[in-house]
């Protein structure tokens, strides 16, 4: 094979190598030469046989062709056939092209064809060219290659055979051990039955028997394999998968029920099989595997059986599974001291000094403070090898909630929107419920005897890993999270008024992650690496928000359904945390669009992901009308807030404002017009309409009594709208009567509801009222208003484009108000007394007042108003008080109040404001105007300009600060327009003194005056500027514009202007003819020249008098 060894190495190298190798072995050399000769002879023989076969085939074809030719003489036939054959051979034997280099890859066979004297074909085969002789080096290399290939094939066959044999032997050994285990287990069960039947006593197997049978079960159920690392070649023991086969499930159930449980449940410590395990390293590994099997038998679905099934009839699959769950749960609860029974020391039935080591070891394995899979990236080889033996309850529960027991289910089922709760099978829900209960009960049991930092880590893991699973309330039965929302717990002496465990978990989560929560970076804490947005179309923040809302609505201490058991401080902590999540939730959470889209960055590109509708639907439950009404009704207590006193109190300053208004109102033409309009309205409408008269006479007496009656202090925000629609409809149709039975029925039903409300409030609540709940509600729903209320996207000040949207390329607020926000405002404004109560808090609560002073006064807070945020701040790492989250609480309440006030003013006319004092008395409206005026003055005139606020120029705008400015501007414009019709306050009350005065002095040209119109104060709140200065600015703009276009004598740049010739008798015709042609030149100086009737020009120069005369003549026509 000369071509196979045509390498670039010199031939002399091979000759030297071959000579050195075969110098002392002449017999091998002769054997190789003989083998080469035999191979060459064999090839020559095969070539000769091939040529013979081809010749025979050609002769058969020629015979067939001769038989089919025309009849004739044999000689002529043969001659013609020979000629034809010769021609055919000549034509059918094309020459093959020869390569340019003249090299031939292999020998070719050449045949010569001719005709003898008898006409027969004669074929002569030419001898093939002699093959090139193999060199010695090539022969040696070929032989070494053949030997290496043979050795490799032999080694591979031996390895495969050994693996197959070892697998078969191991499988047979495991089957034999299964049979032995079944026999021993049957003996144990029979012995226990006999002993119980004879002595009525429970049989407790000896610890040695339990250890032997446990090791036997682990041998065939969870075998250990030898694993070789290809990089290092090191051999290690691999525990393999801890998921049992389906056929081993009954054996595991019997092992736990008949061997492990009797020993750990016995009061005799000598019979506890786990105590000897703690003394040896092998026993500790055995305990770890047993705990791992216990967790995996619940969280993971067993694999299908591959071997021979156990003999005898086995129970059904569902019954076996339920029995296994029950046995394993009882075993885990026993060693973790979660059973309800207690011993004398209070440690549970599994107590005692020697059993404490088992309890601590089991607790550390089942509930580690940190996730072992994501706690550290640099782990030792031993930790990597033990990863398969991870028996962490929280990690197993999260894996089960995300991917199911088969680890193949999607986190959000595709048919979840159609099947709702039925999208999760009963088996999956049963598994998740069992693990969920274990986790909650174990964390609760560790409240005593565990350091606070460890508890903070465990609660943080529960919040970030379990509560962030999508559709948690569908994958876990309601009975599982009853302990999370149960705030009435027994301590042996009675019921304690503790916060619900859910709030305790939130509280500890905040303590551990105080800096991230205070900065609004809670999504960084919840970012888990085991799931992506492409596989689960709902971010962790949205899933956590939906889970907390759904679970919180089932808790009486948080949902506001029963005010007697509402825990105000715990609910405040709960809603403060919800405000943080709402602030970080995707913008499509409360959007009215058909599909909400979140953009995911994959490398250098972004991909849109449509968020899950069912998760968004669960999160939107916080905006349901009944929920909002119930929460604010419970949070508003007019008695505790002293609302009536604060609203009705008038200071000396208020009285002076009223005197000023009365003095102005006696001589104000607008006030007189308003009074006349009111009188005319009463005459023309209420007295001319027949059905209006009936309605007035029907409800006037009762209505006056209702208005004159003092409102009960315990109403707590209950709406007082009287249902008179049916009465009005009957009177409008002329079917009504003067019978007041219907009206009395309506009034009596309302009084009955008021009495029931009073009676319910008379019951002494379990928890003391706290205004923190109302502040937390304002924070949560204020965040919704700022992001989805349509006011948090646009920066009205617009000094510089600094916003979160431009910073991160992500939208944080929308430009249009969402329908859900409008519905929420309807509930707050017309079903509760939130407007009056929130305004009372703004004036009376010390925290709110101090925070508002810091917002208004630039010397107290350098940060601009546009940078205000809604998420609470926790200054100390361990904040001990629930609901004590600081951070712009005054601004949050002010935003809610101003938004509700603007929404109420939409349906409020001037009569209700001035005569009925709705929604607020006029002196309170004046206070509101004064507060908003100061806020807008700082936002428009001081922020980023004043010396104290220059440090905030580089700060990014926030949707909450922008919404506060925009909402305040709208409310002030509405109140100013109403005051223009009928005075609410003196005109000077709106004005900010010396505003725009210095700016007018600095301006010199038309461009300077025009720039003043673009200032924030002129665009957002022009009413802060006195009318005199606004008029002066307008005159300066007009004057400077005229001077720039026409010139002036004062500056000696008067332009000649445009000549307009007008005849005395044709003023209108000539004026229209000339002026219509000017277009934009109409602003130029127009010089009028009068012509007489004869067409002669009148003498005189137009310096303004003729132009004035021209317009006077036009006006007289």
GROMACS .gro file of C-alpha atoms in nm, residues 725-887:
model
  163
  725UNK     CA    1  -8.363   5.579   4.210
  726UNK     CA    2  -8.686   5.377   4.213
  727UNK     CA    3  -8.878   5.660   4.381
  728UNK     CA    4  -8.747   5.914   4.131
  729UNK     CA    5  -8.835   5.689   3.840
  730UNK     CA    6  -9.194   5.649   3.961
  731UNK     CA    7  -9.238   6.021   4.014
  732UNK     CA    8  -9.091   6.100   3.673
  733UNK     CA    9  -9.342   5.865   3.509
  734UNK     CA   10  -9.632   6.024   3.701
  735UNK     CA   11  -9.705   5.702   3.892
  736UNK     CA   12  -9.577   5.816   4.228
  737UNK     CA   13  -9.792   5.917   4.518
  738UNK     CA   14  -9.744   6.129   4.822
  739UNK     CA   15  -9.731   5.819   5.036
  740UNK     CA   16  -9.398   5.818   5.217
  741UNK     CA   17  -9.395   5.451   5.299
  742UNK     CA   18  -9.125   5.374   5.046
  743UNK     CA   19  -8.910   5.661   5.165
  744UNK     CA   20  -8.949   5.557   5.525
  745UNK     CA   21  -8.857   5.202   5.429
  746UNK     CA   22  -8.538   5.326   5.265
  747UNK     CA   23  -8.452   5.544   5.561
  748UNK     CA   24  -8.536   5.273   5.813
  749UNK     CA   25  -8.318   5.020   5.629
  750UNK     CA   26  -8.035   5.270   5.632
  751UNK     CA   27  -8.079   5.340   6.002
  752UNK     CA   28  -8.091   4.965   6.065
  753UNK     CA   29  -7.763   4.919   5.883
  754UNK     CA   30  -7.617   5.205   6.083
  755UNK     CA   31  -7.732   5.045   6.407
  756UNK     CA   32  -7.584   4.711   6.302
  757UNK     CA   33  -7.260   4.886   6.219
  758UNK     CA   34  -7.268   5.059   6.554
  759UNK     CA   35  -7.335   4.732   6.736
  760UNK     CA   36  -7.056   4.557   6.552
  761UNK     CA   37  -6.820   4.838   6.635
  762UNK     CA   38  -6.934   4.830   6.995
  763UNK     CA   39  -6.774   4.489   7.030
  764UNK     CA   40  -6.430   4.522   7.174
  765UNK     CA   41  -6.172   4.430   6.913
  766UNK     CA   42  -5.888   4.194   6.990
  767UNK     CA   43  -5.625   4.437   6.867
  768UNK     CA   44  -5.580   4.806   6.932
  769UNK     CA   45  -5.649   5.046   6.647
  770UNK     CA   46  -5.344   5.188   6.474
  771UNK     CA   47  -5.325   5.450   6.201
  772UNK     CA   48  -5.030   5.258   6.055
  773UNK     CA   49  -5.271   5.041   5.858
  774UNK     CA   50  -5.423   5.342   5.683
  775UNK     CA   51  -5.076   5.476   5.605
  776UNK     CA   52  -4.969   5.138   5.464
  777UNK     CA   53  -5.284   5.120   5.251
  778UNK     CA   54  -5.209   5.466   5.117
  779UNK     CA   55  -4.859   5.348   5.031
  780UNK     CA   56  -4.976   5.036   4.847
  781UNK     CA   57  -5.263   5.194   4.655
  782UNK     CA   58  -5.067   5.516   4.605
  783UNK     CA   59  -4.805   5.313   4.420
  784UNK     CA   60  -5.078   5.176   4.195
  785UNK     CA   61  -5.210   5.527   4.128
  786UNK     CA   62  -4.863   5.664   4.050
  787UNK     CA   63  -4.781   5.384   3.804
  788UNK     CA   64  -5.119   5.310   3.647
  789UNK     CA   65  -5.307   5.636   3.713
  790UNK     CA   66  -5.174   5.811   3.402
  791UNK     CA   67  -4.977   6.085   3.587
  792UNK     CA   68  -4.644   5.920   3.662
  793UNK     CA   69  -4.494   5.898   3.314
  794UNK     CA   70  -4.466   6.257   3.192
  795UNK     CA   71  -4.232   6.502   3.361
  796UNK     CA   72  -4.422   6.830   3.362
  797UNK     CA   73  -4.124   7.026   3.492
  798UNK     CA   74  -3.904   6.904   3.203
  799UNK     CA   75  -3.586   7.081   3.300
  800UNK     CA   76  -3.384   6.775   3.198
  801UNK     CA   77  -3.497   6.436   3.070
  802UNK     CA   78  -3.406   6.225   3.371
  803UNK     CA   79  -3.634   5.935   3.438
  804UNK     CA   80  -3.618   5.568   3.518
  805UNK     CA   81  -3.754   5.487   3.173
  806UNK     CA   82  -3.459   5.648   3.000
  807UNK     CA   83  -3.214   5.506   3.249
  808UNK     CA   84  -3.292   5.138   3.212
  809UNK     CA   85  -3.479   5.133   2.882
  810UNK     CA   86  -3.784   5.010   3.068
  811UNK     CA   87  -4.119   5.173   3.131
  812UNK     CA   88  -4.225   5.216   3.492
  813UNK     CA   89  -4.552   5.408   3.443
  814UNK     CA   90  -4.818   5.450   3.177
  815UNK     CA   91  -4.953   5.769   3.024
  816UNK     CA   92  -5.326   5.684   3.040
  817UNK     CA   93  -5.535   5.599   3.342
  818UNK     CA   94  -5.633   5.234   3.368
  819UNK     CA   95  -5.997   5.130   3.427
  820UNK     CA   96  -5.903   4.944   3.744
  821UNK     CA   97  -5.767   5.267   3.895
  822UNK     CA   98  -6.087   5.452   3.807
  823UNK     CA   99  -6.296   5.180   3.972
  824UNK     CA  100  -6.076   5.194   4.281
  825UNK     CA  101  -6.117   5.573   4.304
  826UNK     CA  102  -6.493   5.535   4.274
  827UNK     CA  103  -6.494   5.307   4.576
  828UNK     CA  104  -6.268   5.532   4.782
  829UNK     CA  105  -6.452   5.854   4.698
  830UNK     CA  106  -6.814   5.741   4.709
  831UNK     CA  107  -6.817   5.439   4.943
  832UNK     CA  108  -6.580   5.554   5.217
  833UNK     CA  109  -6.498   5.877   5.397
  834UNK     CA  110  -6.138   5.863   5.282
  835UNK     CA  111  -6.124   6.224   5.160
  836UNK     CA  112  -6.209   6.376   5.498
  837UNK     CA  113  -6.014   6.120   5.699
  838UNK     CA  114  -5.697   6.150   5.492
  839UNK     CA  115  -5.711   6.531   5.508
  840UNK     CA  116  -5.753   6.508   5.884
  841UNK     CA  117  -5.441   6.288   5.901
  842UNK     CA  118  -5.247   6.535   5.689
  843UNK     CA  119  -5.317   6.804   5.947
  844UNK     CA  120  -5.299   6.606   6.271
  845UNK     CA  121  -5.062   6.307   6.243
  846UNK     CA  122  -4.711   6.408   6.358
  847UNK     CA  123  -4.530   6.172   6.118
  848UNK     CA  124  -4.728   6.294   5.820
  849UNK     CA  125  -4.693   6.661   5.912
  850UNK     CA  126  -4.317   6.641   5.963
  851UNK     CA  127  -4.269   6.453   5.637
  852UNK     CA  128  -4.478   6.707   5.445
  853UNK     CA  129  -4.276   6.992   5.590
  854UNK     CA  130  -3.964   6.820   5.462
  855UNK     CA  131  -4.123   6.783   5.119
  856UNK     CA  132  -4.228   7.148   5.098
  857UNK     CA  133  -3.925   7.309   5.258
  858UNK     CA  134  -3.618   7.293   5.037
  859UNK     CA  135  -3.386   7.357   5.331
  860UNK     CA  136  -3.499   7.037   5.509
  861UNK     CA  137  -3.468   6.801   5.214
  862UNK     CA  138  -3.237   6.857   4.921
  863UNK     CA  139  -3.388   6.587   4.700
  864UNK     CA  140  -3.635   6.732   4.447
  865UNK     CA  141  -4.000   6.638   4.464
  866UNK     CA  142  -3.976   6.456   4.134
  867UNK     CA  143  -3.741   6.201   4.295
  868UNK     CA  144  -3.978   6.093   4.574
  869UNK     CA  145  -4.045   5.719   4.600
  870UNK     CA  146  -4.320   5.511   4.757
  871UNK     CA  147  -4.139   5.204   4.888
  872UNK     CA  148  -4.084   5.205   5.265
  873UNK     CA  149  -3.742   5.241   5.419
  874UNK     CA  150  -3.614   5.045   5.717
  875UNK     CA  151  -3.335   5.236   5.886
  876UNK     CA  152  -3.235   4.963   6.131
  877UNK     CA  153  -3.151   4.608   6.037
  878UNK     CA  154  -3.365   4.466   6.317
  879UNK     CA  155  -3.680   4.677   6.323
  880UNK     CA  156  -3.887   4.545   6.608
  881UNK     CA  157  -4.220   4.715   6.543
  882UNK     CA  158  -4.460   4.582   6.283
  883UNK     CA  159  -4.576   4.828   6.020
  884UNK     CA  160  -4.313   5.086   6.116
  885UNK     CA  161  -4.185   5.143   5.764
  886UNK     CA  162  -4.080   5.504   5.707
  887UNK     CA  163  -4.017   5.677   5.381
   0.00000   0.00000   0.00000
